[in-house]
XYZ file of C-alpha atoms in Angstrom:
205
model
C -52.039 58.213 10.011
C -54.352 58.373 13.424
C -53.586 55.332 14.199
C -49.904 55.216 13.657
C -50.117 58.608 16.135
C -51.393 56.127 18.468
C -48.853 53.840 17.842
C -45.850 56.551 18.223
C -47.189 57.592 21.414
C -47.450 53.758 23.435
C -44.097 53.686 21.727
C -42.417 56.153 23.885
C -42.896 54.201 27.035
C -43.160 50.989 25.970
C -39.780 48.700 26.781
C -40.407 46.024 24.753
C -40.763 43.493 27.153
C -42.854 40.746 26.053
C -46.171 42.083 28.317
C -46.268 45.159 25.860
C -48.622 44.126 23.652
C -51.134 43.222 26.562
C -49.864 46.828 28.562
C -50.531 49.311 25.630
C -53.238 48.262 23.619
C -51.809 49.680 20.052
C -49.307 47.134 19.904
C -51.794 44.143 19.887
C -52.055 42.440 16.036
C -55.861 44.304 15.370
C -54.567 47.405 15.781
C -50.650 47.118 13.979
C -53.057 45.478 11.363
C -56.048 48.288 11.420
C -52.792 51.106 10.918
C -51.672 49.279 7.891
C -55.124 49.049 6.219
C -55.978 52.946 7.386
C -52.195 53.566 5.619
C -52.788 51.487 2.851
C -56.146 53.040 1.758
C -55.920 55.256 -1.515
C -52.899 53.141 -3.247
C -52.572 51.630 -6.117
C -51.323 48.142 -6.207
C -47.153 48.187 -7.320
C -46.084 45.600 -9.771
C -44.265 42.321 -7.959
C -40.973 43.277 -9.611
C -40.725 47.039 -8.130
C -41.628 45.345 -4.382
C -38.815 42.427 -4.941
C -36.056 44.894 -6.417
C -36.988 47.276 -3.098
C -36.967 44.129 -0.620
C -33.713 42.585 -2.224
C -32.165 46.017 -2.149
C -32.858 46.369 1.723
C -32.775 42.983 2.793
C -31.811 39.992 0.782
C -33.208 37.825 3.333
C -36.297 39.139 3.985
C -38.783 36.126 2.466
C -36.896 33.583 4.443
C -36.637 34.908 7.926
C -39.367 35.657 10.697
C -40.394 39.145 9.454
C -40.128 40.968 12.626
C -35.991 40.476 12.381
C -35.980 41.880 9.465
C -34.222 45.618 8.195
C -37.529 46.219 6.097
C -39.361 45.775 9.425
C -37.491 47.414 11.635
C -37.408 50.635 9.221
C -40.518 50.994 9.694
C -40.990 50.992 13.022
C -38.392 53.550 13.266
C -39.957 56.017 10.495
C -40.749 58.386 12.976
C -37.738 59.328 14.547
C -38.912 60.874 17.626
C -40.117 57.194 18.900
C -36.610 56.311 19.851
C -34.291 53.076 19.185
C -36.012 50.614 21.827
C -39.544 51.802 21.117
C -39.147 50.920 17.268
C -37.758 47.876 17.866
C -40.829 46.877 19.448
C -43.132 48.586 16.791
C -41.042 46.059 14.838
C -41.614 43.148 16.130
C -45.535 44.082 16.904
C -45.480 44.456 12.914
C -43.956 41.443 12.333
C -46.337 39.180 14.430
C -49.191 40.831 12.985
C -48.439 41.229 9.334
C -47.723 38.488 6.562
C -44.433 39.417 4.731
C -45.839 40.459 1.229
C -47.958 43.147 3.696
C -45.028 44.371 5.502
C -43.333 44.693 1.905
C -46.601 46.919 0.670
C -46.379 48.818 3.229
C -42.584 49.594 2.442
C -42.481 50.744 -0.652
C -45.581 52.642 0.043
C -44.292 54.361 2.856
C -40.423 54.878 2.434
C -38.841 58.092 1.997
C -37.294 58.282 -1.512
C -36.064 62.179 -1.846
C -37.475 64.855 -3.717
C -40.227 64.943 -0.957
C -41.442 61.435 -1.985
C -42.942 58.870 0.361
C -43.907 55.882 -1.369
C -42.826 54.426 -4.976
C -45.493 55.809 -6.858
C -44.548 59.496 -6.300
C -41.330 58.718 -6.848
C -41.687 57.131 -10.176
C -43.264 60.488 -11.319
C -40.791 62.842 -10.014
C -37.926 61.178 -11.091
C -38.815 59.570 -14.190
C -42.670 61.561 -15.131
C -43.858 57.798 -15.225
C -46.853 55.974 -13.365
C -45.074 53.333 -11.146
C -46.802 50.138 -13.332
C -44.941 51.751 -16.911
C -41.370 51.849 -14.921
C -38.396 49.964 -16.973
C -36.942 47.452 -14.580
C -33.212 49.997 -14.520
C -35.707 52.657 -13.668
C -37.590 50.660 -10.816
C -33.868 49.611 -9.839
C -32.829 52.936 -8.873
C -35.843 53.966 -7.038
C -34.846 50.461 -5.239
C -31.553 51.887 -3.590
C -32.894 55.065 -2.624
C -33.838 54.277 0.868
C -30.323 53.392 1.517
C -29.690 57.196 1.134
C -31.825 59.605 -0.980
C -29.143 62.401 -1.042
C -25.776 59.404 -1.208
C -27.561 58.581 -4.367
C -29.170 61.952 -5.710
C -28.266 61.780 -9.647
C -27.396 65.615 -9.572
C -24.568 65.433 -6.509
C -23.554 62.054 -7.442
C -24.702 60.240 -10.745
C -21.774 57.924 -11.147
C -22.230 56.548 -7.438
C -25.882 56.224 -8.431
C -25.327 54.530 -11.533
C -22.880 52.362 -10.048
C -25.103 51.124 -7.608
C -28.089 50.801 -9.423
C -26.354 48.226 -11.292
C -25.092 46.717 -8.612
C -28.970 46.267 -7.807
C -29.663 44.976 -11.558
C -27.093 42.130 -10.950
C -28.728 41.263 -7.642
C -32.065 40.941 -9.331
C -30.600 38.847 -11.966
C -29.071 36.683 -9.330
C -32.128 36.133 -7.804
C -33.683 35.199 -11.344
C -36.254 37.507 -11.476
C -34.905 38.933 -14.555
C -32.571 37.160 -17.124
C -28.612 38.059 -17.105
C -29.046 39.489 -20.780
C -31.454 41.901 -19.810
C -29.463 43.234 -16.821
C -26.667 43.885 -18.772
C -28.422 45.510 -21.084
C -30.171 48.083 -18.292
C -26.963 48.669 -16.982
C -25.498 49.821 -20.251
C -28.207 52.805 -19.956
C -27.775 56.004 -18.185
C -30.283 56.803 -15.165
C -32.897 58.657 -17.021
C -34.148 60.932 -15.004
C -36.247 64.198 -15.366
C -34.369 67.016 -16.077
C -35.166 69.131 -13.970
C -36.255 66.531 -11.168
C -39.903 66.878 -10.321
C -41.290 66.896 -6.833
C -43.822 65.268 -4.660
C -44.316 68.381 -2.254
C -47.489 69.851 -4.125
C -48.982 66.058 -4.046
């Protein structure tokens, strides 16, 4: 995360004017590119389905539009919070001219906060289900999927019927988009969330 340091601290002056790039040096493709690969290093490759049920979750239109415009983008240039509105925005769009979209989609569900003091899918899929991310069933992968939207909206302890109810809204969304049949939606939404009881953790990771 050096670099990304680097990255948080041109983006607290930078405007986002279309000079930033050549002003603050961080912001230029090499380096938005050399903070992904330093970020990336150490994980384990996640199964197509688990990125497209996180993508279509966030952003429905993310394959078809420039990827700096999109929501995945843009939440991660705001991941650190201290970095401001404008200065993510930028971090955005500095991501999205220097990243191909199945990058910026790795680096997503790598990276996103998904409760239980979980960044990334692959911690997640332990503490909430004891499972390595590649053995996830595709209603299990689907609720990790709308977790970003709002770890504690969708916490199965406070509110398991809102969770449910959304994760199967997610299961007919991936059916829409034919990545999985209609039959085998239906028949993950028929099943209860799953989860660990208790709920593991990622904090001693």
């Amino acid at each position: 995360m050096k670099i990304w340091g680097n990255l948080l601290a041109v983006g607290l002056a930078v405007s986002g004017g279309a000079g930033a790039a050549e002003e603050f040096p961080f912001l230029k493709p090499e380096a938005v590119r050399a903070a992904y690969a330093e970020d990336r290093a150490g994980w384990r490759d996640v199964p197509p389905l688990v990125v497209q049920a996180f993508v279509l979750a966030e952003d429905r239109g993310f394959w078809d539009r420039a990827p700096g415009r999109s929501t995945v983008t843009r939440i991660i240039g705001n991941w650190y919070p201290e970095a401001g509105a404008r200065p993510g925005l930028a971090v955005a769009v500095a991501i999205g001219q220097a990243l191909e979209h199945d990058e910026i989609a790795d680096w997503f569900v790598n990276r996103v906060f998904l409760g239980q003091g979980c960044f990334g899918v692959a911690g997640a899929a332990r503490a909430y289900f004891g499972k390595e991310v590649g053995t996830l069933e595709v209603q299990e992968m689907a609720y990790l999927a709308i977790l970003p939207k709002g770890p504690v909206v969708f916490h199965p302890e406070r509110d398991g019927a809102r969770a449910l109810e959304r994760r199967n809204w997610l299961l007919a969304q991936i059916a829409e988009a034919r990545l999985i049949a209609p039959e085998e939606a239906a028949d993950a939404a028929a099943l209860p969330l799953g989860v660990r009881d208790p709920l593991g953790t990622c904090d001693a990771e």
